[in-house]
CSV table of C-alpha atoms and ligand atoms in Angstrom, one decimal:
chain,number,residue,atom,x,y,z
A,1,MET,CA,2.4,22.0,26.9
A,2,SER,CA,1.2,22.8,30.4
A,3,LYS,CA,2.8,20.7,33.2
A,4,THR,CA,-0.6,20.3,35.0
A,5,THR,CA,-2.6,19.0,32.1
A,6,LEU,CA,-2.2,15.7,30.2
A,7,PRO,CA,-0.3,15.9,26.9
A,8,ARG,CA,-2.7,15.8,24.0
A,9,ILE,CA,-1.5,13.4,21.3
A,10,VAL,CA,-3.4,13.5,18.0
A,11,ILE,CA,-3.0,10.9,15.3
A,12,ALA,CA,-4.1,11.9,11.8
A,13,GLY,CA,-5.2,8.6,10.1
A,14,GLY,CA,-6.5,5.4,11.7
A,15,SER,CA,-5.2,2.7,9.4
A,16,PHE,CA,-2.1,0.5,9.6
A,17,ALA,CA,0.3,3.2,10.8
A,18,GLY,CA,-2.2,5.4,12.8
A,19,LEU,CA,-4.0,2.6,14.6
A,20,THR,CA,-0.7,0.9,15.5
A,21,ALA,CA,0.7,4.2,16.9
A,22,ALA,CA,-2.5,4.9,18.9
A,23,TYR,CA,-2.5,1.5,20.6
A,24,GLU,CA,1.2,1.6,21.2
A,25,LEU,CA,1.0,5.1,22.8
A,26,LYS,CA,-1.9,3.9,25.0
A,27,ARG,CA,0.0,0.8,26.0
A,28,LEU,CA,3.0,2.8,27.1
A,29,LEU,CA,1.3,5.9,28.5
A,30,GLY,CA,-2.0,4.5,29.9
A,31,ASP,CA,-4.0,7.4,31.3
A,32,GLN,CA,-1.0,9.8,31.3
A,33,ALA,CA,-2.0,11.3,27.9
A,34,LYS,CA,-5.2,12.1,26.0
A,35,ILE,CA,-5.0,10.2,22.7
A,36,THR,CA,-7.2,11.0,19.7
A,37,VAL,CA,-7.4,9.4,16.3
A,38,ILE,CA,-8.9,11.3,13.4
A,39,ASP,CA,-10.0,9.5,10.2
A,40,ARG,CA,-12.4,10.4,7.4
A,41,ASN,CA,-13.1,6.6,7.2
A,42,ASP,CA,-15.0,5.1,10.2
A,43,GLN,CA,-13.8,1.6,9.3
A,44,PHE,CA,-10.4,-0.1,9.4
A,45,VAL,CA,-10.0,-2.0,6.2
A,46,PHE,CA,-7.4,-4.7,5.6
A,47,ILE,CA,-6.3,-3.2,2.3
A,48,PRO,CA,-4.1,-6.3,1.3
A,49,SER,CA,-7.3,-8.3,0.9
A,50,LEU,CA,-8.9,-5.9,-1.5
A,51,ILE,CA,-7.3,-7.9,-4.3
A,52,TRP,CA,-9.9,-10.6,-3.6
A,53,VAL,CA,-13.0,-8.4,-3.5
A,54,PRO,CA,-13.5,-8.1,-7.4
A,55,PHE,CA,-13.7,-11.9,-7.7
A,56,GLY,CA,-16.2,-12.2,-4.9
A,57,TRP,CA,-13.8,-14.1,-2.6
A,58,ARG,CA,-14.1,-11.4,0.1
A,59,ASN,CA,-16.8,-8.9,1.0
A,60,LEU,CA,-15.8,-5.6,2.6
A,61,GLU,CA,-17.5,-6.7,5.8
A,62,ASP,CA,-15.1,-9.7,6.0
A,63,ILE,CA,-12.0,-7.5,6.0
A,64,SER,CA,-13.0,-4.5,8.1
A,65,PHE,CA,-14.2,-3.4,11.5
A,66,PRO,CA,-15.6,-0.1,12.9
A,67,LEU,CA,-12.8,2.1,14.5
A,68,ALA,CA,-14.8,3.9,17.2
A,69,PRO,CA,-15.8,1.0,19.4
A,70,ALA,CA,-12.4,-0.7,19.0
A,71,LEU,CA,-10.6,2.5,20.1
A,72,ALA,CA,-13.1,3.3,22.8
A,73,ARG,CA,-12.4,-0.1,24.4
A,74,ARG,CA,-8.8,1.0,24.9
A,75,GLY,CA,-9.7,4.5,26.1
A,76,ILE,CA,-8.7,6.2,22.9
A,77,GLU,CA,-10.9,9.0,21.4
A,78,PHE,CA,-12.0,8.8,17.8
A,79,GLU,CA,-13.1,11.7,15.6
A,80,HIS,CA,-14.7,10.7,12.3
A,81,THR,CA,-14.0,13.7,10.1
A,82,THR,CA,-11.8,14.9,7.3
A,83,ILE,CA,-8.6,16.8,8.1
A,84,GLU,CA,-8.4,19.9,6.0
A,85,GLU,CA,-5.1,21.4,7.2
A,86,ILE,CA,-2.5,21.2,9.9
A,87,ASP,CA,-1.4,24.4,11.4
A,88,ALA,CA,2.0,23.5,12.8
A,89,LYS,CA,2.7,26.9,14.3
A,90,GLN,CA,-0.6,27.0,16.2
A,91,GLN,CA,-0.4,23.3,16.9
A,92,LEU,CA,-3.9,22.7,15.5
A,93,VAL,CA,-5.4,20.1,13.3
A,94,ARG,CA,-8.2,21.8,11.3
A,95,THR,CA,-11.0,19.5,10.4
A,96,ARG,CA,-14.4,19.8,8.8
A,97,ALA,CA,-15.8,19.4,12.3
A,98,GLY,CA,-13.6,22.1,13.9
A,99,SER,CA,-10.0,22.5,15.2
A,100,LEU,CA,-8.2,20.1,17.5
A,101,PRO,CA,-5.2,21.3,19.5
A,102,TYR,CA,-2.3,19.0,20.0
A,103,ASP,CA,1.0,18.8,21.9
A,104,TYR,CA,2.2,15.9,19.7
A,105,LEU,CA,1.0,14.9,16.3
A,106,ILE,CA,1.5,11.8,14.2
A,107,ILE,CA,0.8,12.2,10.5
A,108,ALA,CA,-0.3,8.7,9.2
A,109,THR,CA,-2.6,9.8,6.4
A,110,GLY,CA,-1.3,7.4,3.8
A,111,PRO,CA,-1.4,8.2,0.1
A,112,HIS,CA,-3.5,10.3,-2.3
A,113,VAL,CA,-3.8,8.0,-5.3
A,114,ASP,CA,-3.0,10.1,-8.3
A,115,TYR,CA,-5.2,9.0,-11.2
A,116,ASP,CA,-4.5,12.3,-13.0
A,117,VAL,CA,-1.0,11.0,-14.0
A,118,VAL,CA,-2.5,9.5,-17.1
A,119,PRO,CA,-5.6,10.8,-19.0
A,120,GLY,CA,-8.4,8.3,-19.0
A,121,LEU,CA,-7.1,6.4,-15.9
A,122,GLY,CA,-9.2,5.3,-12.9
A,123,PRO,CA,-12.8,4.4,-12.2
A,124,GLU,CA,-14.1,7.9,-11.6
A,125,HIS,CA,-13.0,9.8,-14.7
A,126,GLY,CA,-11.5,7.0,-16.8
A,127,TYR,CA,-11.8,3.5,-18.1
A,128,THR,CA,-9.7,1.4,-15.8
A,129,VAL,CA,-10.8,-0.2,-12.5
A,130,SER,CA,-8.9,0.2,-9.2
A,131,ILE,CA,-8.4,-1.9,-6.0
A,132,CYS,CA,-6.9,0.9,-3.9
A,133,ASN,CA,-9.9,1.4,-1.7
A,134,GLY,CA,-13.1,-0.5,-0.7
A,135,ALA,CA,-15.5,1.5,-2.9
A,136,HIS,CA,-13.2,1.0,-5.9
A,137,ALA,CA,-12.8,-2.7,-5.3
A,138,LEU,CA,-16.6,-3.1,-5.3
A,139,HIS,CA,-16.8,-1.1,-8.6
A,140,ALA,CA,-14.0,-3.5,-9.9
A,141,ARG,CA,-16.2,-6.4,-8.9
A,142,ALA,CA,-19.2,-5.1,-10.9
A,143,ALA,CA,-17.0,-4.5,-13.9
A,144,TRP,CA,-15.6,-8.1,-13.5
A,145,GLU,CA,-19.0,-9.6,-13.4
A,146,LYS,CA,-19.9,-7.8,-16.6
A,147,PHE,CA,-16.6,-8.8,-18.2
A,148,LEU,CA,-17.3,-12.5,-17.5
A,149,SER,CA,-20.3,-12.4,-19.8
A,150,GLU,CA,-18.2,-10.6,-22.5
A,151,PRO,CA,-14.6,-11.7,-22.0
A,152,GLY,CA,-11.7,-10.1,-23.9
A,153,PRO,CA,-8.1,-9.0,-23.4
A,154,VAL,CA,-7.0,-8.0,-19.9
A,155,ILE,CA,-4.3,-5.4,-18.9
A,156,ILE,CA,-3.1,-5.3,-15.3
A,157,GLY,CA,-0.1,-3.3,-14.0
A,158,ALA,CA,1.2,-0.1,-12.6
A,159,THR,CA,1.8,3.2,-14.3
A,160,GLN,CA,5.0,5.3,-14.4
A,161,GLY,CA,5.8,6.7,-11.0
A,162,SER,CA,3.9,3.9,-9.2
A,163,SER,CA,5.1,2.3,-6.0
A,164,CYS,CA,2.6,-0.4,-5.3
A,165,TYR,CA,3.9,-3.1,-7.7
A,166,GLY,CA,3.2,-6.0,-5.2
A,167,ALA,CA,-0.6,-5.4,-5.4
A,168,ALA,CA,-0.4,-5.3,-9.3
A,169,TYR,CA,1.4,-8.7,-9.3
A,170,GLU,CA,-1.0,-10.2,-6.8
A,171,PHE,CA,-4.0,-9.0,-8.8
A,172,VAL,CA,-2.7,-10.3,-12.2
A,173,PHE,CA,-2.0,-13.8,-10.7
A,174,ASN,CA,-5.4,-13.9,-8.8
A,175,LEU,CA,-7.2,-12.7,-12.0
A,176,GLU,CA,-5.5,-15.5,-14.0
A,177,TYR,CA,-6.5,-18.0,-11.4
A,178,ALA,CA,-10.1,-16.7,-11.4
A,179,LEU,CA,-10.3,-17.0,-15.2
A,180,ARG,CA,-9.1,-20.6,-14.9
A,181,LYS,CA,-11.7,-21.4,-12.3
A,182,ALA,CA,-14.4,-19.8,-14.5
A,183,GLY,CA,-13.2,-21.9,-17.5
A,184,LEU,CA,-12.4,-18.8,-19.5
A,185,ARG,CA,-8.7,-18.6,-19.5
A,186,ARG,CA,-8.2,-19.7,-23.1
A,187,LEU,CA,-10.4,-16.8,-24.3
A,188,VAL,CA,-8.5,-14.1,-22.5
A,189,PRO,CA,-5.0,-12.8,-23.3
A,190,ILE,CA,-3.5,-11.2,-20.3
A,191,THR,CA,-0.7,-8.5,-20.4
A,192,TYR,CA,1.1,-7.1,-17.4
A,193,VAL,CA,2.2,-3.5,-18.0
A,194,SER,CA,4.7,-1.9,-15.7
A,195,SER,CA,7.3,0.9,-15.4
A,196,GLU,CA,9.7,-1.6,-13.8
A,197,PRO,CA,12.9,-2.3,-15.8
A,198,PHE,CA,12.6,-6.1,-15.0
A,199,LEU,CA,10.0,-8.4,-13.5
A,200,GLY,CA,10.3,-8.6,-9.8
A,201,HIS,CA,11.9,-5.2,-9.4
A,202,PHE,CA,9.1,-4.0,-7.1
A,203,GLY,CA,10.6,-0.4,-7.0
A,204,ILE,CA,13.4,-1.6,-4.8
A,205,GLY,CA,15.8,-3.0,-7.4
A,206,GLY,CA,14.6,-6.6,-7.0
A,207,LEU,CA,14.9,-9.1,-4.2
A,208,GLY,CA,17.1,-12.2,-4.3
A,209,ALA,CA,15.8,-14.6,-6.9
A,210,GLY,CA,12.7,-12.6,-7.5
A,211,ARG,CA,13.4,-11.9,-11.1
A,212,PRO,CA,13.8,-15.4,-12.5
A,213,MET,CA,11.0,-16.6,-10.1
A,214,THR,CA,8.6,-14.0,-11.3
A,215,GLU,CA,9.5,-14.6,-15.0
A,216,TRP,CA,8.9,-18.3,-14.4
A,217,PHE,CA,5.4,-17.5,-12.9
A,218,PHE,CA,4.6,-15.3,-16.0
A,219,ARG,CA,5.6,-18.0,-18.5
A,220,HIS,CA,3.9,-20.7,-16.5
A,221,THR,CA,0.6,-18.8,-16.4
A,222,LYS,CA,1.1,-17.5,-20.0
A,223,ILE,CA,0.9,-13.8,-19.1
A,224,ASP,CA,2.8,-11.5,-21.5
A,225,TRP,CA,4.6,-8.5,-20.0
A,226,VAL,CA,5.5,-4.9,-21.0
A,227,LEU,CA,8.4,-3.3,-19.1
A,228,ASP,CA,9.8,0.2,-19.0
A,229,ALA,CA,6.3,1.3,-19.8
A,230,VAL,CA,5.2,4.9,-20.0
A,231,ILE,CA,1.5,5.2,-20.6
A,232,GLU,CA,0.4,8.2,-22.7
A,233,ARG,CA,-3.4,7.8,-22.2
A,234,VAL,CA,-6.2,5.4,-21.8
A,235,GLU,CA,-9.2,5.4,-24.1
A,236,ARG,CA,-12.3,3.2,-23.9
A,237,GLY,CA,-10.8,-0.3,-24.5
A,238,ARG,CA,-7.3,0.9,-25.3
A,239,VAL,CA,-4.1,1.7,-23.5
A,240,ILE,CA,-1.8,3.9,-25.6
A,241,LEU,CA,1.9,3.6,-24.7
A,242,LYS,CA,4.5,6.3,-25.1
A,243,GLN,CA,7.2,3.7,-24.6
A,244,GLY,CA,7.5,0.0,-23.5
A,245,LYS,CA,9.1,-3.3,-24.4
A,246,ARG,CA,6.8,-6.3,-24.8
A,247,TYR,CA,7.9,-9.9,-23.8
A,248,ARG,CA,5.8,-12.9,-24.8
A,249,ALA,CA,5.2,-15.6,-22.3
A,250,THR,CA,5.5,-18.2,-25.0
A,251,GLY,CA,8.5,-16.6,-26.7
A,252,ARG,CA,12.2,-17.1,-25.9
A,253,ASN,CA,14.2,-14.5,-24.0
A,254,GLY,CA,15.4,-12.3,-26.8
A,255,ASP,CA,14.7,-8.9,-28.3
A,256,PRO,CA,11.5,-7.6,-26.9
A,257,GLU,CA,9.0,-5.8,-29.2
A,258,ASP,CA,9.2,-2.0,-29.2
A,259,MET,CA,5.8,-0.8,-28.1
A,260,ARG,CA,6.4,3.0,-28.7
A,261,GLY,CA,3.2,4.6,-29.8
A,262,GLN,CA,1.4,1.2,-29.8
A,263,ALA,CA,-2.1,0.6,-28.4
A,264,LEU,CA,-3.0,-2.4,-26.3
A,265,PRO,CA,-6.7,-3.4,-26.4
A,266,PHE,CA,-8.6,-4.4,-23.2
A,267,ALA,CA,-12.0,-5.4,-22.0
A,268,TYR,CA,-10.8,-5.2,-18.4
A,269,ALA,CA,-7.9,-3.1,-17.1
A,270,MET,CA,-6.5,-2.4,-13.6
A,271,LEU,CA,-3.5,-0.1,-13.5
A,272,ILE,CA,-2.1,1.2,-10.2
A,273,PRO,CA,-1.1,4.9,-10.4
A,274,PRO,CA,1.6,6.8,-8.4
A,275,PHE,CA,0.9,7.9,-4.8
A,276,LEU,CA,1.2,11.5,-3.6
A,277,GLY,CA,0.9,12.8,0.0
A,278,VAL,CA,-2.7,13.6,0.9
A,279,GLU,CA,-4.1,17.1,0.2
A,280,ALA,CA,-4.3,18.1,3.9
A,281,VAL,CA,-0.5,17.5,4.2
A,282,ARG,CA,0.3,19.2,0.9
A,283,ARG,CA,-1.8,22.2,1.8
A,284,SER,CA,-0.1,22.5,5.2
A,285,GLY,CA,3.4,22.9,3.6
A,286,LEU,CA,4.7,20.1,5.7
A,287,GLY,CA,5.6,17.7,2.9
A,288,ASN,CA,8.1,17.5,0.1
A,289,ALA,CA,7.3,18.3,-3.6
A,290,ARG,CA,5.1,15.2,-3.8
A,291,GLY,CA,3.4,15.9,-0.4
A,292,PHE,CA,5.3,13.2,1.6
A,293,LEU,CA,6.5,14.1,5.1
A,294,VAL,CA,10.3,14.3,5.3
A,295,VAL,CA,11.3,12.9,8.7
A,296,ASP,CA,14.6,12.3,10.5
A,297,ASP,CA,15.8,9.0,11.9
A,298,TYR,CA,13.3,9.4,14.8
A,299,PHE,CA,10.3,9.8,12.4
A,300,ARG,CA,10.2,13.4,13.5
A,301,HIS,CA,9.6,16.4,11.2
A,302,PRO,CA,12.9,18.3,10.9
A,303,GLN,CA,11.3,21.7,11.5
A,304,TYR,CA,8.6,20.8,14.0
A,305,PRO,CA,9.9,18.3,16.6
A,306,ASN,CA,6.4,17.6,18.0
A,307,ILE,CA,5.2,16.3,14.6
A,308,PHE,CA,6.0,12.7,13.7
A,309,GLY,CA,5.2,10.7,10.6
A,310,ALA,CA,4.5,7.0,9.9
A,311,GLY,CA,3.5,4.8,7.0
A,312,VAL,CA,2.9,5.8,3.4
A,313,ALA,CA,2.7,9.5,4.4
A,314,VAL,CA,6.5,9.4,5.0
A,315,ALA,CA,9.0,10.2,2.3
A,316,VAL,CA,11.5,7.4,1.5
A,317,ALA,CA,14.2,7.9,-1.2
A,318,PRO,CA,14.1,5.3,-3.9
A,319,PRO,CA,17.1,2.9,-3.6
A,320,SER,CA,16.9,2.0,-7.3
A,321,PRO,CA,15.2,4.5,-9.6
A,322,CYS,CA,13.7,3.2,-12.9
A,323,GLU,CA,14.1,5.0,-16.2
A,324,ALA,CA,10.3,5.0,-16.7
A,325,GLY,CA,9.7,6.2,-13.2
A,326,CYS,CA,9.0,4.2,-10.1
A,327,SER,CA,8.7,5.0,-6.4
A,328,VAL,CA,9.3,3.1,-3.2
A,329,PRO,CA,6.8,0.6,-1.8
A,330,LYS,CA,5.8,1.2,1.8
A,331,THR,CA,4.0,-1.9,3.0
A,332,GLY,CA,1.8,-2.5,5.9
A,333,TYR,CA,4.6,-4.1,7.9
A,334,ILE,CA,6.9,-1.1,7.3
A,335,SER,CA,4.1,1.3,8.3
A,336,GLU,CA,3.7,-0.6,11.6
A,337,VAL,CA,7.5,-0.4,12.3
A,338,MET,CA,7.5,3.3,11.6
A,339,ALA,CA,4.4,3.8,13.8
A,340,LYS,CA,6.0,2.0,16.8
A,341,TYR,CA,9.1,4.1,16.6
A,342,ALA,CA,7.2,7.3,16.2
A,343,ALA,CA,5.0,6.4,19.2
A,344,ARG,CA,7.9,5.3,21.4
A,345,ASN,CA,9.8,8.5,20.5
A,346,ILE,CA,6.8,10.6,21.5
A,347,VAL,CA,6.8,8.8,24.9
A,348,ALA,CA,10.5,9.4,25.3
A,349,SER,CA,10.0,13.1,24.4
A,350,ILE,CA,7.3,13.5,27.0
A,351,ARG,CA,9.4,11.8,29.6
A,352,GLY,CA,12.6,13.7,28.7
A,353,GLN,CA,14.4,10.5,27.7
A,354,PRO,CA,16.7,9.9,24.7
A,355,LEU,CA,14.9,9.1,21.5
A,356,THR,CA,15.6,5.9,19.6
A,357,PRO,CA,16.7,6.2,15.9
A,358,LYS,CA,15.6,3.8,13.2
A,359,PRO,CA,16.9,4.9,9.8
A,360,VAL,CA,14.6,3.7,7.0
A,361,THR,CA,17.6,2.0,5.4
A,362,GLU,CA,17.6,-0.4,8.5
A,363,ILE,CA,13.9,-1.4,8.2
A,364,ASP,CA,13.4,-5.1,7.4
A,365,ALA,CA,10.4,-6.5,5.5
A,366,LYS,CA,8.1,-9.5,5.7
A,367,CYS,CA,5.7,-9.8,2.8
A,368,ILE,CA,3.4,-12.3,1.0
A,369,MET,CA,2.7,-12.1,-2.7
A,370,ASP,CA,-0.5,-14.1,-3.2
A,371,ALA,CA,-1.2,-15.8,-6.5
A,372,GLY,CA,-4.7,-17.3,-6.0
A,373,ASN,CA,-3.9,-20.8,-4.9
A,374,GLN,CA,-0.2,-20.3,-4.2
A,375,GLY,CA,2.1,-17.5,-3.4
A,376,ILE,CA,5.6,-16.3,-2.4
A,377,ILE,CA,6.7,-15.4,1.1
A,378,MET,CA,9.4,-12.7,0.9
A,379,LEU,CA,11.8,-11.8,3.7
A,380,THR,CA,14.7,-9.3,3.9
A,381,ASP,CA,16.6,-7.5,6.6
A,382,ARG,CA,17.0,-4.2,4.7
A,383,ILE,CA,14.3,-3.5,2.2
A,384,TYR,CA,15.5,0.0,1.2
A,385,LYS,CA,19.3,-0.9,1.0
A,386,PRO,CA,19.7,-3.6,-1.6
A,387,GLY,CA,23.5,-3.4,-1.4
A,388,GLN,CA,23.6,-4.2,2.3
A,389,ARG,CA,21.1,-7.0,2.6
A,390,LYS,CA,22.3,-10.2,4.3
A,391,ILE,CA,18.9,-11.8,4.0
A,392,GLU,CA,16.9,-12.1,0.8
A,393,MET,CA,14.5,-15.1,1.1
A,394,LEU,CA,11.7,-16.0,-1.3
A,395,ILE,CA,9.7,-19.1,-0.5
A,396,PRO,CA,7.3,-20.0,-3.3
A,397,GLY,CA,4.5,-22.6,-2.9
A,398,PRO,CA,0.8,-23.1,-2.0
A,399,TRP,CA,1.6,-22.3,1.7
A,400,GLY,CA,2.2,-18.7,0.5
A,401,HIS,CA,-1.6,-18.4,-0.1
A,402,TRP,CA,-2.6,-20.1,3.1
A,403,VAL,CA,-0.2,-17.9,5.2
A,404,LYS,CA,-1.9,-14.8,3.7
A,405,VAL,CA,-5.4,-16.1,4.5
A,406,TRP,CA,-4.3,-16.9,8.1
A,407,PHE,CA,-2.5,-13.6,8.4
A,408,GLU,CA,-5.5,-11.6,7.3
A,409,LYS,CA,-7.6,-13.1,10.1
A,410,TYR,CA,-4.8,-12.8,12.7
A,411,PHE,CA,-4.1,-9.2,11.8
A,412,LEU,CA,-7.7,-8.1,11.8
A,413,TRP,CA,-8.1,-9.7,15.3
A,414,LYS,CA,-4.8,-8.0,16.5
A,415,MET,CA,-5.9,-4.6,15.3
A,416,HIS,CA,-9.5,-5.0,16.5
A,417,THR,CA,-8.3,-5.9,20.0
A,418,GLY,CA,-5.3,-3.5,20.1
A,419,ARG,CA,-2.6,-6.1,20.6
A,420,VAL,CA,0.0,-4.3,18.6
A,421,SER,CA,2.9,-5.6,20.7
A,422,TRP,CA,2.1,-9.0,19.3
A,423,PRO,CA,4.2,-10.0,16.3
B,1,FAD,C1,-4.4,-3.0,-3.3
B,1,FAD,C2,-3.3,-2.9,-2.3
B,1,FAD,C3,-2.8,-4.1,-1.8
B,1,FAD,C4,-1.8,-4.1,-0.9
B,1,FAD,N1,-1.3,-5.2,-0.4
B,1,FAD,C5,-0.4,-5.2,0.6
B,1,FAD,C6,0.1,-6.4,1.1
B,1,FAD,O1,-0.2,-7.5,0.6
B,1,FAD,N2,1.0,-6.4,2.1
B,1,FAD,C7,1.4,-5.2,2.6
B,1,FAD,O2,2.2,-5.2,3.6
B,1,FAD,N3,0.9,-4.0,2.2
B,1,FAD,C8,0.1,-4.0,1.1
B,1,FAD,N4,-0.4,-2.8,0.6
B,1,FAD,C9,0.1,-1.6,1.2
B,1,FAD,C10,-0.6,-1.3,2.5
B,1,FAD,O3,-2.0,-1.2,2.3
B,1,FAD,C11,-0.1,0.1,3.0
B,1,FAD,O4,1.3,-0.1,3.4
B,1,FAD,C12,-0.8,0.5,4.3
B,1,FAD,O5,-2.2,0.7,4.0
B,1,FAD,C13,-0.2,1.8,4.7
B,1,FAD,O6,-0.8,2.2,5.9
B,1,FAD,P1,-1.0,3.8,6.3
B,1,FAD,O7,-1.6,3.8,7.6
B,1,FAD,O8,0.3,4.5,6.1
B,1,FAD,O9,-1.9,4.4,5.2
B,1,FAD,P2,-3.4,4.0,4.8
B,1,FAD,O10,-3.7,2.6,5.1
B,1,FAD,O11,-3.6,4.5,3.4
B,1,FAD,O12,-4.3,4.9,5.8
B,1,FAD,C14,-4.3,6.3,5.8
B,1,FAD,C15,-5.5,6.7,6.6
B,1,FAD,O13,-5.6,8.1,6.7
B,1,FAD,C16,-6.9,8.5,6.5
B,1,FAD,N5,-6.8,9.9,5.9
B,1,FAD,C17,-6.1,10.3,4.8
B,1,FAD,N6,-6.3,11.6,4.6
B,1,FAD,C18,-7.2,12.0,5.6
B,1,FAD,C19,-7.8,13.3,5.9
B,1,FAD,N7,-7.5,14.4,5.2
B,1,FAD,N8,-8.6,13.3,6.9
B,1,FAD,C20,-8.9,12.2,7.7
B,1,FAD,N9,-8.4,11.0,7.4
B,1,FAD,C21,-7.5,10.9,6.4
B,1,FAD,C22,-7.5,7.5,5.5
B,1,FAD,O14,-8.9,7.5,5.5
B,1,FAD,C23,-6.8,6.2,5.9
B,1,FAD,O15,-7.6,5.5,6.9
B,1,FAD,C24,-1.4,-2.8,-0.4
B,1,FAD,C25,-1.9,-1.6,-0.9
B,1,FAD,C26,-2.9,-1.7,-1.8
B,1,FAD,C27,-3.4,-0.4,-2.4
């Protein structure tokens, strides 16, 4: 980096982590750096509200805003293009629109959603719907509208290797509520299928009273559940299990039914697959075997100290592995925490000041699990270190739903106006 020119900071990805990092860098550096965000998507989408799109309770316009004008207002450049590769040695981000040099880079490219994990999975080459992006959520809405005229069994859940269990829980409870509102609940058996070893595991070994509370919710709403599930394949209208144990909502706690080799019928199914690092990161050789960026306690790449990572793109070791395979959830709040530390440590690097560590095992979590007309607010001081938690709070009730509705609006306003230093 030349001493006479401004440092060039490039942020790959303009969502929860990338946008937070960009605004934080601008807040701290003002005009002392050239900051550029690159994203293949020209909109910020509040992904947590995609669970409501299939039921027509949100349109994509309600939960998104265009990135370019929001960033321009803060003096941040935006490149709407796809990153193909990062050349760490040359300090170049190669995109479809050309190469962009950087002095510092933050990789905040989120996940590649791996539908290939199970044959027949996903909306593009399979038979299940998805809510992992806006286009998929709209497709899930079209399938839902068709389903309402021909109702049948429903399967919702997360495949082996998944990490996003929270969204699967939210979706199954919202779907159950939507069926009740449509007067169709009695006609539709619902089964939750997951690789978790117990309900409320979430890929983090559970949280406080999450297990009995989630079981109570399932029994109360008469949703059956299959645990330790490994899905072999999905065919039109059938999920075939390699293994799994089925529990009936109306049954007593006892021996579950062995589902090895069994098929579960469905008229509507949404299963969340595992996440990998995105192709551009995998191709660049910067990630681990799954394409996630390994970082140190400063969110810095161990080999390239001018490359930082934040959000889902970052590798986090599972605190509580599951027999059937599960990964670690990285929520929006956690992505923001990582992004702020990455941004502040870039500022410290530029100014020759000491960097501030934040081991992932010390990251807290604030989360809302929505269930249609109620929900659970979840708080913990150490999401990835179950054995060292001092706080594990779960607050169920109708306010959970209303807090999520309020938070969606507040968060969209905060990100639209760049006020990332607000809580
Ligand atoms: C259905 C669903 C519901 C969820 N609900 C919640 C919730 O209730 N609460 C919560 O806290 N979290 C929730 N999450 C998780 C939350 O959405 C993620 O934690 C958050 O989106 C991670 O932010 P990120 O910036 O790391 O990645 P992302 O939000 O995935 O953003 C990555 C960005 O990088 C861009 N990008 C990727 N590759 C390239 C490329 N090659 N070139 C250019 N741009 C690229 C993408 O376009 C994207 O904008 C949910 C997730 C899902 C899927």
